[in-house]
Coordinates of C-alpha atoms in Angstrom, one line a residue:
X6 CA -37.3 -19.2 -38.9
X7 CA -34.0 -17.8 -38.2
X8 CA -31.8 -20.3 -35.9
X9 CA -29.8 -18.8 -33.8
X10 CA -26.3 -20.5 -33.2
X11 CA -23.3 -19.6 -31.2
X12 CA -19.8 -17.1 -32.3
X13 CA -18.2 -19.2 -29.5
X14 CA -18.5 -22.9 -27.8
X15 CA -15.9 -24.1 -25.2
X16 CA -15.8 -27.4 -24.6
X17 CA -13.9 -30.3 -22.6
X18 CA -13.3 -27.6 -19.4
X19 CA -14.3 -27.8 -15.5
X20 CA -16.4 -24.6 -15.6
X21 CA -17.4 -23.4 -12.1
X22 CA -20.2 -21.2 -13.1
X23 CA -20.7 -19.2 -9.7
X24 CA -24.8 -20.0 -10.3
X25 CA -26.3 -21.7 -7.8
X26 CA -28.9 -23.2 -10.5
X27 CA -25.9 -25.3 -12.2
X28 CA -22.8 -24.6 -9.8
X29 CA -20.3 -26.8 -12.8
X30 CA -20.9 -27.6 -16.3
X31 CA -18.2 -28.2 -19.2
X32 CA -19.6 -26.3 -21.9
X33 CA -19.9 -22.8 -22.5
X34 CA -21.7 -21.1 -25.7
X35 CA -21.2 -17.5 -26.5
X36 CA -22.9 -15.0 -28.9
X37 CA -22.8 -11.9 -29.3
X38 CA -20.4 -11.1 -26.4
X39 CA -23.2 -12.8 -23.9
X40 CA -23.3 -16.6 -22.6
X41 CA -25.7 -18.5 -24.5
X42 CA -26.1 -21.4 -23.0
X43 CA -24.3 -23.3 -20.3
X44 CA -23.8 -27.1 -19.6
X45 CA -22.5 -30.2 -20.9
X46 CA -20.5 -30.8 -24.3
X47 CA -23.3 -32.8 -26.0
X48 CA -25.9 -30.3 -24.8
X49 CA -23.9 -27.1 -25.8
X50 CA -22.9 -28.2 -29.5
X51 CA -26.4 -28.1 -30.2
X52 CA -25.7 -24.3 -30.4
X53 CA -23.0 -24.8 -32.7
X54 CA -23.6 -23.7 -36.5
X55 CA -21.1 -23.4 -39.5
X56 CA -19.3 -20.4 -38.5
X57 CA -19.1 -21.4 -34.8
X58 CA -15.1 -21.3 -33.4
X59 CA -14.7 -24.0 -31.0
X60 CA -12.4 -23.9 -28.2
X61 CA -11.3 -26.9 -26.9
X62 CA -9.6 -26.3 -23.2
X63 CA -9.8 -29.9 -21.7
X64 CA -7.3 -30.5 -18.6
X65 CA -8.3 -26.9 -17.3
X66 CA -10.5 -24.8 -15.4
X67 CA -13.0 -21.7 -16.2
X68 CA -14.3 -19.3 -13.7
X69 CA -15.9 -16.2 -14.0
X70 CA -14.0 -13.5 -14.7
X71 CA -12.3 -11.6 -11.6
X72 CA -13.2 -7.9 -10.7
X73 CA -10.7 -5.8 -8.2
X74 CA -13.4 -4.3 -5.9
X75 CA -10.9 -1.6 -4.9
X76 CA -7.8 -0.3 -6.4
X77 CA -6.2 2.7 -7.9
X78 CA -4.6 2.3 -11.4
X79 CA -4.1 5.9 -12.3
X80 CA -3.3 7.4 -9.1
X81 CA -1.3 4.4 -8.0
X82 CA 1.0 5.1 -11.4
X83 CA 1.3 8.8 -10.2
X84 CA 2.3 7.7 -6.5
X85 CA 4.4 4.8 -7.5
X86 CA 7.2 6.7 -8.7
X87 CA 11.1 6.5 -8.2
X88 CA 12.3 3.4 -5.7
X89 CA 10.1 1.0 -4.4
X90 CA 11.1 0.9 -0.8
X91 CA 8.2 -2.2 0.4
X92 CA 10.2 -4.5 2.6
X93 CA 12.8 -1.4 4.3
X94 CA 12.4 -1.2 8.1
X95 CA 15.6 -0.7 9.1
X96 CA 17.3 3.0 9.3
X97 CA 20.6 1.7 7.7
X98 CA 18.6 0.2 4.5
X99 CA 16.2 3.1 4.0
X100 CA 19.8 6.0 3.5
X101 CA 21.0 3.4 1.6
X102 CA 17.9 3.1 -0.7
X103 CA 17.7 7.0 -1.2
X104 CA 21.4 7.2 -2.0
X105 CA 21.5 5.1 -4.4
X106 CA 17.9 6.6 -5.6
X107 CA 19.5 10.0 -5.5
X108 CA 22.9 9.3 -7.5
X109 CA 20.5 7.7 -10.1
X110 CA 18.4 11.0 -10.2
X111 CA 21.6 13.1 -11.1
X112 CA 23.0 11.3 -13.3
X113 CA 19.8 10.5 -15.4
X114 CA 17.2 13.4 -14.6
X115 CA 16.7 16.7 -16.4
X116 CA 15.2 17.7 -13.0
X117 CA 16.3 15.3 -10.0
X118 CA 13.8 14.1 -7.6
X119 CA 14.1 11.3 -5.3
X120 CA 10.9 9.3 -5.3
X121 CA 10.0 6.3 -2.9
X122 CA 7.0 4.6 -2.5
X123 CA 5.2 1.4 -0.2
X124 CA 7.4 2.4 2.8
X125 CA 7.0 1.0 5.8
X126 CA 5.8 3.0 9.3
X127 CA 8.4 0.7 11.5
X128 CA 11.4 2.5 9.8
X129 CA 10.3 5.7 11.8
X130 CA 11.0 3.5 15.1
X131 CA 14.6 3.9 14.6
X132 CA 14.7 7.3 12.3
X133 CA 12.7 10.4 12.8
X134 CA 10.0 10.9 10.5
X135 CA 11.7 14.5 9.1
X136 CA 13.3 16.0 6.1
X137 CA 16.0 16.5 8.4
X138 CA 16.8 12.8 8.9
X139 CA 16.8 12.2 5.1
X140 CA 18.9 15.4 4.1
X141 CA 21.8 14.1 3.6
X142 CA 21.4 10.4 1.8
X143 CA 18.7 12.5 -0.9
X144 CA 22.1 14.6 -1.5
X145 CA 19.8 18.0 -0.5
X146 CA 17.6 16.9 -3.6
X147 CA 13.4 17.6 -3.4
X148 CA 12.1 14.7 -2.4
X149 CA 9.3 13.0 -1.4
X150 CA 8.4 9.2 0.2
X151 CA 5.1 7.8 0.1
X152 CA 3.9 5.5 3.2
X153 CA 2.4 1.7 1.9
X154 CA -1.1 3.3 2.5
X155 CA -0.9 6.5 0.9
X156 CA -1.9 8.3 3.3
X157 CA 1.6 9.8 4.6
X158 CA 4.4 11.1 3.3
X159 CA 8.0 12.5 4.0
X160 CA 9.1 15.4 2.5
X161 CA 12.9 16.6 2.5
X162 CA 13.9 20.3 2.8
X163 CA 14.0 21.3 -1.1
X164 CA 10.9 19.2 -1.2
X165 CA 9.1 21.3 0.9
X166 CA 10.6 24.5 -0.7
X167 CA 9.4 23.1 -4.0
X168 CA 5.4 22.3 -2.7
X169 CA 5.4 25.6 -1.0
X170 CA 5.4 24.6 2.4
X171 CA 6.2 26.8 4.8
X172 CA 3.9 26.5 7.8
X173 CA 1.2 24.8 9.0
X174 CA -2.1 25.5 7.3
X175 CA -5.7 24.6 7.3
X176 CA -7.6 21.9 5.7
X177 CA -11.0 21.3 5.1
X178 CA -10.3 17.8 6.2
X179 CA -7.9 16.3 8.6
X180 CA -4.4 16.8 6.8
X181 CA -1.8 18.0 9.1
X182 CA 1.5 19.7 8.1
X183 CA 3.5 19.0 10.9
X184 CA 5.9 21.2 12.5
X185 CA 7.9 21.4 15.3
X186 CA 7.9 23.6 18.4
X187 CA 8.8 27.0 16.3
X188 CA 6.5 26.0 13.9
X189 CA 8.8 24.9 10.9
X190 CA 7.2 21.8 9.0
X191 CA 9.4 18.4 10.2
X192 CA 8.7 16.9 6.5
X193 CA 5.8 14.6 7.8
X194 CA 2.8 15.3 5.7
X195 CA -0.2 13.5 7.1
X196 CA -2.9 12.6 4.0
X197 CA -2.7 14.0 0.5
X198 CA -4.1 17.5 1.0
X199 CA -0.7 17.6 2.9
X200 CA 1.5 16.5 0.6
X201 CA -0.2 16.8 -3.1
X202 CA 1.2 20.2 -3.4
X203 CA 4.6 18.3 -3.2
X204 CA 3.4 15.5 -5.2
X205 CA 2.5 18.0 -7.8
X206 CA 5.5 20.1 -8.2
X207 CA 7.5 17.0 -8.8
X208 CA 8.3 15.9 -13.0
X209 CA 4.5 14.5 -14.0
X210 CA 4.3 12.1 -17.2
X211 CA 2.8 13.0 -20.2
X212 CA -1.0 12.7 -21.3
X213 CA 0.6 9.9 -23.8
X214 CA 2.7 8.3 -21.1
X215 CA -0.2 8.2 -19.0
X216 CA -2.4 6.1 -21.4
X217 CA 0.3 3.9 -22.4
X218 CA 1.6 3.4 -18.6
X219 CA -2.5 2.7 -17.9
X220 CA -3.1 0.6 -20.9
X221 CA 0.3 -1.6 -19.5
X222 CA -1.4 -1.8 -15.6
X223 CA -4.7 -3.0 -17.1
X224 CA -3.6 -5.5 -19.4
X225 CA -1.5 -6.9 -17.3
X226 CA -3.9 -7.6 -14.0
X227 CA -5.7 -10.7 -16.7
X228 CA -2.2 -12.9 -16.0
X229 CA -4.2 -13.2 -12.5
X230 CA -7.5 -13.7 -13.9
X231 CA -9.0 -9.9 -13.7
X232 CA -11.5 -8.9 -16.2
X233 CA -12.4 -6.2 -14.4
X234 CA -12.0 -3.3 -11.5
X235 CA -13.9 -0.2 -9.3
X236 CA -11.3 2.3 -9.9
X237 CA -11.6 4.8 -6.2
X238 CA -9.8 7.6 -7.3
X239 CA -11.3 9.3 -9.9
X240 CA -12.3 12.8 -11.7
X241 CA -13.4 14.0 -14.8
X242 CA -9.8 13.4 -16.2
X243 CA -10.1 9.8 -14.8
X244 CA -13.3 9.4 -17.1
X245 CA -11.9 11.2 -20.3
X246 CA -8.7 8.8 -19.7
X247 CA -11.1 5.9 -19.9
X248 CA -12.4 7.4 -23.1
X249 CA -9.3 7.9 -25.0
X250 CA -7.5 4.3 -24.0
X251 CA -11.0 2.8 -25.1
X252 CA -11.2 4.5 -28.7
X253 CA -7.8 3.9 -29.0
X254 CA -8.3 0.1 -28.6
X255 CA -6.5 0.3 -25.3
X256 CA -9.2 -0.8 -22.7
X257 CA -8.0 -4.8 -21.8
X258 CA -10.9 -5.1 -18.9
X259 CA -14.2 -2.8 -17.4
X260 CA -13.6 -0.4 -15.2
X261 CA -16.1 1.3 -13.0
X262 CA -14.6 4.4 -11.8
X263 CA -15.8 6.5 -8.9
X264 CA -15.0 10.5 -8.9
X265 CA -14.2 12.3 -5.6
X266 CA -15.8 14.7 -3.3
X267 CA -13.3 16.3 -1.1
X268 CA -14.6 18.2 1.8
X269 CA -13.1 21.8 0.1
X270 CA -15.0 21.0 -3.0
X271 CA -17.8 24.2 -3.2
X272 CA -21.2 23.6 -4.9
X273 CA -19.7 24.0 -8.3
X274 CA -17.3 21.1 -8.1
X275 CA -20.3 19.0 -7.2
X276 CA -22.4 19.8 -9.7
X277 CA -19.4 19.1 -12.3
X278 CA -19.1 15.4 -10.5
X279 CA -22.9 15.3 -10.3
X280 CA -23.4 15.9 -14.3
X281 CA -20.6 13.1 -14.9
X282 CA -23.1 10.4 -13.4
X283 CA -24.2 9.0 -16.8
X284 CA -21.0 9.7 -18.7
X285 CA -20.0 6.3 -19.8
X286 CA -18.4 3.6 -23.1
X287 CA -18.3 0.3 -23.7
X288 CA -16.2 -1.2 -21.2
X289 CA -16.5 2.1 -18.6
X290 CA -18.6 4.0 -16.7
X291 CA -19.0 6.8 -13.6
X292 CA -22.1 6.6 -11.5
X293 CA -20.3 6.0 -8.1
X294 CA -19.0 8.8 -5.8
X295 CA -15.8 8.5 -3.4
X296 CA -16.1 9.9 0.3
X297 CA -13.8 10.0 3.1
X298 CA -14.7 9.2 6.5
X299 CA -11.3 8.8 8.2
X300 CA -7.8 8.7 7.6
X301 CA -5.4 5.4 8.7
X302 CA -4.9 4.0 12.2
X303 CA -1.3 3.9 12.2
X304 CA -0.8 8.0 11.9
X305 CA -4.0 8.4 14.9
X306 CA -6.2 9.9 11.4
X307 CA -8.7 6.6 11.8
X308 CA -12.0 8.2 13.1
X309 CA -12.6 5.7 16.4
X310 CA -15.7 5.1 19.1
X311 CA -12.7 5.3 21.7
X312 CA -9.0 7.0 21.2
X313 CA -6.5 4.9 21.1
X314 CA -3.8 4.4 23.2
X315 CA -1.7 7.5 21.9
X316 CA -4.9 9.4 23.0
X317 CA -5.7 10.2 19.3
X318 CA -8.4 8.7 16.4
X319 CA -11.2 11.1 17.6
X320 CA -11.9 13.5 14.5
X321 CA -13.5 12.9 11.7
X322 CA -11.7 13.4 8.1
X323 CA -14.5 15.8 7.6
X324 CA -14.1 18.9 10.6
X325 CA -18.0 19.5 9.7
X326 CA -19.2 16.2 9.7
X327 CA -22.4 17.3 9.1
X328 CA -21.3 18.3 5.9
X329 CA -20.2 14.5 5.3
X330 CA -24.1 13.4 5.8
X331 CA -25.6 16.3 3.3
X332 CA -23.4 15.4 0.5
X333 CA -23.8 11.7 0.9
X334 CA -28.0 12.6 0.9
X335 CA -27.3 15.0 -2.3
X336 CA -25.2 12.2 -3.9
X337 CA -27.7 9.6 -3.6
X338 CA -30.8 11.9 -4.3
X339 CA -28.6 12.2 -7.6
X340 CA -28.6 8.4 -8.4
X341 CA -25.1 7.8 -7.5
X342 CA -24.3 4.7 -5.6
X343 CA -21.9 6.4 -2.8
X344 CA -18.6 4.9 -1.3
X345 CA -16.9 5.9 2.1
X346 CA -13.5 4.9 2.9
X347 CA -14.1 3.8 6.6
X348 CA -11.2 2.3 8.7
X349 CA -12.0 3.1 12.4
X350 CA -15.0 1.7 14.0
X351 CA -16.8 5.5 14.4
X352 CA -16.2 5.9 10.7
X353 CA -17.9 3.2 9.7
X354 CA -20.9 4.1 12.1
X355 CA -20.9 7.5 10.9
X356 CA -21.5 5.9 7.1
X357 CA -24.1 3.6 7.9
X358 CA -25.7 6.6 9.8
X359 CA -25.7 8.4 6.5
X360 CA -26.7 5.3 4.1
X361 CA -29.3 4.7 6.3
X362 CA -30.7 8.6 6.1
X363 CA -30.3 8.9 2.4
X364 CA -31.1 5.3 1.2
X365 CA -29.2 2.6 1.4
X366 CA -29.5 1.7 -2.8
X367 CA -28.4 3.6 -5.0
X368 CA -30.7 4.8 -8.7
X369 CA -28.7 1.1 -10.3
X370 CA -29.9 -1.0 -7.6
X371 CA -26.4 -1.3 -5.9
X372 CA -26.2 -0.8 -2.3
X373 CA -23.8 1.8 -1.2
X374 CA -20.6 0.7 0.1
X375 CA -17.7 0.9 3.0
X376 CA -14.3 0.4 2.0
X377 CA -12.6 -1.1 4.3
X378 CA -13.8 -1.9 7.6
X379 CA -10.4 -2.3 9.3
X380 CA -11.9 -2.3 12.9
X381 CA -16.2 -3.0 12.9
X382 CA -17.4 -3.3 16.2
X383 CA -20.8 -6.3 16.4
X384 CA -23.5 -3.6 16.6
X385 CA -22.2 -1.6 13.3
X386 CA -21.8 -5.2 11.6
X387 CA -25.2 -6.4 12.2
X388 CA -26.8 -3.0 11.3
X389 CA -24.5 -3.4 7.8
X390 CA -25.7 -7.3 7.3
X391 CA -29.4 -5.9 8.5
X392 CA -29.2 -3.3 6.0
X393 CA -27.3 -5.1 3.0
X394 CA -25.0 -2.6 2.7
X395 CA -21.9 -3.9 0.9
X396 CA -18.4 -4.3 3.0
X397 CA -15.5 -3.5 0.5
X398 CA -12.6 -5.0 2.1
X399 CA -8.7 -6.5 1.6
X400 CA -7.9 -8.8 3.3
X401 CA -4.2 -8.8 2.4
X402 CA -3.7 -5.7 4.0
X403 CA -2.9 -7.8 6.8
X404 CA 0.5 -8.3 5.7
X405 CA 1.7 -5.1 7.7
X406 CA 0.8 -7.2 10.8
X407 CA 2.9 -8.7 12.9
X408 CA 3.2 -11.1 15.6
X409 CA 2.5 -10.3 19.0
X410 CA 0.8 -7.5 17.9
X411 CA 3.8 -5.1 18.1
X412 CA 3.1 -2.8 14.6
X413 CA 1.8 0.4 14.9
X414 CA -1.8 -0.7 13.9
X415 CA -2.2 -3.4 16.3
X416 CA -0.5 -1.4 19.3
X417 CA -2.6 1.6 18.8
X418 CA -5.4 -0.1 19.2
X419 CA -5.1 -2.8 21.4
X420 CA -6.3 -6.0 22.1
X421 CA -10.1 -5.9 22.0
X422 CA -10.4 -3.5 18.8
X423 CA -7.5 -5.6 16.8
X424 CA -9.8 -8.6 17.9
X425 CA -12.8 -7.0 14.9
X426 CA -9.9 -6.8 12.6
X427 CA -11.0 -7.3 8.8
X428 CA -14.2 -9.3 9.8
X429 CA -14.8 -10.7 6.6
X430 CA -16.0 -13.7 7.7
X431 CA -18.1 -12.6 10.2
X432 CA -19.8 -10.4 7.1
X433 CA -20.5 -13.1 5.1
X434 CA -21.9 -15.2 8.0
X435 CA -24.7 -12.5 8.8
X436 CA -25.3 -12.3 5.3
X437 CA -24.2 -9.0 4.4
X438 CA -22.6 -8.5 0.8
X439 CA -18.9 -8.9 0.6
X440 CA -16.3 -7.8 -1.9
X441 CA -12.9 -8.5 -2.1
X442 CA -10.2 -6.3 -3.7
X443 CA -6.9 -4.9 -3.6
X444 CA -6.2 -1.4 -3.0
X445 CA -3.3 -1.6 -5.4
X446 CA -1.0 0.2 -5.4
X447 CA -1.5 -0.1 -1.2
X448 CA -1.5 -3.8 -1.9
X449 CA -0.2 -6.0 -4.9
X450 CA -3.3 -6.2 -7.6
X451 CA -2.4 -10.1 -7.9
X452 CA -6.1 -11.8 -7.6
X453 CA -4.5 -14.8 -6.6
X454 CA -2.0 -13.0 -4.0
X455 CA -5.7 -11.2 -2.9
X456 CA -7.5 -14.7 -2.8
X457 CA -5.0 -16.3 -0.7
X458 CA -4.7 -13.4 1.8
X459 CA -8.3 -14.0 2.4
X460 CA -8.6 -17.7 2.7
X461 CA -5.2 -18.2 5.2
X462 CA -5.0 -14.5 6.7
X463 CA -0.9 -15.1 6.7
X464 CA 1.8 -14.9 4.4
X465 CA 1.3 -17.6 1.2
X466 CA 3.6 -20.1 0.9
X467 CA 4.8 -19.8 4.4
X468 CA 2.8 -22.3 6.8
X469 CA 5.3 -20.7 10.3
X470 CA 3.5 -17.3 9.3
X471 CA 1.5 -16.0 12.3
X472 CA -2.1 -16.2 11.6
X473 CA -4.3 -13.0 11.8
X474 CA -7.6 -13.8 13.7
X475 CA -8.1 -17.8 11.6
X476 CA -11.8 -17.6 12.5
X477 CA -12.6 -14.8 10.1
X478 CA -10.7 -17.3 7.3
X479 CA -13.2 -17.8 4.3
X480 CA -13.1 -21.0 2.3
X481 CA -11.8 -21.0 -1.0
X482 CA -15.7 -20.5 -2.5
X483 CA -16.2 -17.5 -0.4
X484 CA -12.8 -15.9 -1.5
X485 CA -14.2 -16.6 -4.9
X486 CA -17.4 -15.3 -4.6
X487 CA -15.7 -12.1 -3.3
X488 CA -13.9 -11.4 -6.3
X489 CA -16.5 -12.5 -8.6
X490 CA -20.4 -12.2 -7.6
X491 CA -19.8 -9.9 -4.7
X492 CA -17.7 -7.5 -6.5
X493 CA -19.9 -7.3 -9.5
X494 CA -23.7 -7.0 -7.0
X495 CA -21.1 -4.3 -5.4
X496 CA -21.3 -2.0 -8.8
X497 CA -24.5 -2.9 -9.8
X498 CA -23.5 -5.1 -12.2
X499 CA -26.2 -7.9 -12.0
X500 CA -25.1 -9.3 -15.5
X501 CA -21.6 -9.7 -14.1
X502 CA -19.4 -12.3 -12.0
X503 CA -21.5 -15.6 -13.1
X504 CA -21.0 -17.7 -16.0
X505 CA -24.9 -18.2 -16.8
X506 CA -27.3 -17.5 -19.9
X507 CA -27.7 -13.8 -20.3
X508 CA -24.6 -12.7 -18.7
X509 CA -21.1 -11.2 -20.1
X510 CA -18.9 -13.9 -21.6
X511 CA -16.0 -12.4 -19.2
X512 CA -13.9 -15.4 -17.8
X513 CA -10.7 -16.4 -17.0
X514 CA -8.8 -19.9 -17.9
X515 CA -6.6 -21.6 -14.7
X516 CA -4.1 -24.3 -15.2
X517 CA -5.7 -25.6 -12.3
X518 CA -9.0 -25.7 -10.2
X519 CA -8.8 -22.7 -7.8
X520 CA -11.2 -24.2 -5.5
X521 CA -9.2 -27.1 -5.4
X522 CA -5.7 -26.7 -4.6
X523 CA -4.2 -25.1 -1.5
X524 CA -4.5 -21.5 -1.0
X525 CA -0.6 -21.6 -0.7
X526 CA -0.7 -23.4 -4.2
X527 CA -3.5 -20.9 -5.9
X528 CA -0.4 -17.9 -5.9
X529 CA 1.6 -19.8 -8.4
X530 CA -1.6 -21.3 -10.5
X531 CA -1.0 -19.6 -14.2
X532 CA -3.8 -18.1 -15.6
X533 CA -3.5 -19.1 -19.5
X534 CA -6.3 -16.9 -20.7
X535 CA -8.7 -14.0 -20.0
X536 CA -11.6 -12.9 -21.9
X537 CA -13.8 -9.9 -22.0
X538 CA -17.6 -10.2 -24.0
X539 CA -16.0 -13.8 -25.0
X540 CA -12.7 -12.4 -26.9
X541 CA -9.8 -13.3 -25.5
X542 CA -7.8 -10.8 -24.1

């Protein structure tokens, strides 16, 4: 008879498991990349045979491995490019940032650009949003400033020249190129189909800078306790990326990565993303497709039940929404789970319209999903909760708030509509599956920073921070669960986010217990050591 022992035991640890069935235990045995038993030391050496490494990790704690329900590594290193301007809301500090960014860019660039990313809407309070305001501190270079959200962008003169922007054109979606009375473009670009074709005529890196730059992202999101992430910005290049870093022994962490369906994309671009739905490796996969409902609140692009008080938020991303509902139905009759990025309360309708009409699970099992849920009115919640459809949602995107209501988010839309804000609690209270994530590069990709956003709903480590609507604070289990269970049932990944027998040895080791200390505490609690199928990372 042929006894079968473990590769790995851990002992001496306070393991919070995640299962229900045995919520702590000390002990964890590992083989063959799967948990093997679960439990107490003396009950878990049984497992152990002659070639059994033990790791002793008394004095700390073991939790399941973390997954990012929502960010963008790749497009994120493509949009994160030149200064990071996070934190600039004054006129003064912004001319100063791209003078400095554009001295940098002549003296060091083959072809100068000035790039800026994670900038702030309030800084357009004080300076117009226009290539004109920026001409001279970018030195007349192209340029071109991302907003925090990605979904706007300023262009300067050259920029514009460079992109081929001329005029105002149409979209299949709601992009605007705005111009001014004559009908020159101003600079503002609202949503990429704007500004990509700026974006792309800027200095791209290489295929090899890309895979080393990704490699670098990944790896480094385990010094938070990530063994994972739903990558929302994909493509057939996004997959073969994948492919190459994991061949190459360059894939830290899973990755499930969506592809996207634009609305311009013709039947032959959806039967390319449709015939990607099994492509997968080891530690990747496709299977999920990424849809746009709406655009962001602060530009008047979210898609709303009532405008807001600018008069705007009335259109849908997709001019033919009817459109929006066939592709979601050809999607899902195609096996993929389908995700819609839903922000205004009518977008996130319009998707559980279309989940509803199609099938709300998709061929894995998963439920298909709505990313982020700024503003859910009670009648779209409970139909979500009714019909277990997962809410994707981030929780530290509340960091563009601010007291008294006076940003651009809460003003436009006012008092009974920023009163639904980010109703995660209210989710997991009606029972419908939540998962936490980041949106990085919108957001840092910092579990912990992610985790605390979610149980305080203020700044961390600031107790004189004005709290966002405390009721829909979760407890320090339910941020947990986000980032664990919740984001792994969200990609169908049922062997995932639990330490228990059967399941993936993914986990991470904290210096201390994150259900334990403070949420203020849990941003500065090192994570010593993540592992993926057991092997430490």
């Amino acid at each position: 008879m042929t006894i079968v022992t473990a590769d790995v035991i851990i002992t001496g640890a306070r393991i919070i498991t995640m299962d229900p069935r045995r919520p702590l235990a000390s002990a964890l045995a590992i083989r063959g990349g799967r948990v093997l038993a679960v439990g107490d030391d003396s009950t878990v050496a049984e497992w152990r045979g002659p070639s059994t490494e033990v790791r002793e990790r008394r004095g700390v704690t073991i939790t399941p491995g973390l997954i990012d329900a929502h960010l963008h590594p790749i497009q994120g290193l493509e949009l994160t490019v030149g200064a990071d301007l996070g934190g600039i809301t004054e006129a003064s500090a912004l001319l100063g940032a791209l003078r400095a960014e554009a001295d940098r860019a002549l003296r060091e660039d083959a072809d100068p650009w000035v790039r800026g990313w994670n900038l702030d809407y309030d800084v357009f309070h004080e300076l117009p949003c226009t290539a004109a305001a920026i001409q001279r501190a970018v030195r007349g270079l192209p340029a071109l400033l991302v907003m925090y959200d990605g979904h706007t962008a300023l262009a300067s003169r050259a920029g514009l020249e460079r992109g081929g922007i001329t005029q105002a054109r149409a979209f299949a979606d709601n992009s605007v190129i705005v111009v001014d009375a004559g009908g020159v473009p101003t600079g503002e670009l609202r949503e990429m189909s704007a500004y990509e074709p700026v974006r792309l005529a800027a200095p791209a890196l290489t295929r090899e800078q890309t895979l080393d730059a990704t490699h670098t992202l990944l790896r480094g999101l385990g010094s938070s306790g990530l063994t994972g992430g739903c990558i929302m910005d994909g493509s057939r290049s996004t997959l073969e990326l994948l492919r190459d870093l994991e061949d190459t022994g360059r894939l830290p962490i899973r990755i499930v990565s969506a592809v996207d369906h634009e609305p311009s994309f013709d039947r032959e671009r959806m039967a390319q993303n449709v015939a990607l739905r099994g492509i997968r490796g080891e530690r990747w996969r496709g299977g999920l497709v990424k849809l746009y409902a709406d655009g962001v609140v602060e530009t008047g692009t979210a898609w709303l039940k009532e405008p807001d008080v600018e008069g705007e938020g009335l259109e849908p991303f997709w001019k033919d929404h009817d459109a929006y509902i066939r592709t979601v139905g050809e999607y899902a009759a195609a096996g993929f789970q389908i995700a819609t990025h839903a922000i205004g309360d009518r977008a996130v309708a319009a998707a559980v319209d279309a989940y509803l009409l199609a099938g709300v699970r998709s061929a894995n099992g998963a439920p298909h999903r709505i990313e982020h849920l700024e503003t859910t009115d009670d009648v779209d919640l409970a139909r979500i909760a009714a019909a277990g459809i997962t809410a994707s949602m981030q929780p530290l995107h509340l960091q563009w708030r601010k007291a008294g209501a006076v940003d651009d988010w809460a003003r436009r839309l006012g008092p009974e509509r920023t009163a639904h804000a980010w109703r995660v609690r209210d989710f997991w209270d009606a029972g419908a599956p939540v998962a936490l994530g980041s949106d990085w590069p919108i957001a840092q990709n910092d579990a912990r920073i992610g985790l605390a956003w979610a149980m305080l709903r203020r700044q961390p480590g600031d107790p004189d921070a004005p709290v966002f609507e405390p009721e829909q604070r979760l407890t320090s289990y339910q941020a947990l669960h986000g980032y664990t269970v919740g984001s792994a049932t969200a990609q169908g990944d049922a062997d995932l986010g639990r330490l228990a027998t059967g399941f993936r040895a993914d986990y991470a080791v904290w210096d201390a217990d994150p259900l334990r200390v403070t949420a203020d505490e849990l941003v500065q609690v090192p994570v010593s050591e993540t592992a993926v199928d057991g092997r430490i990372l």
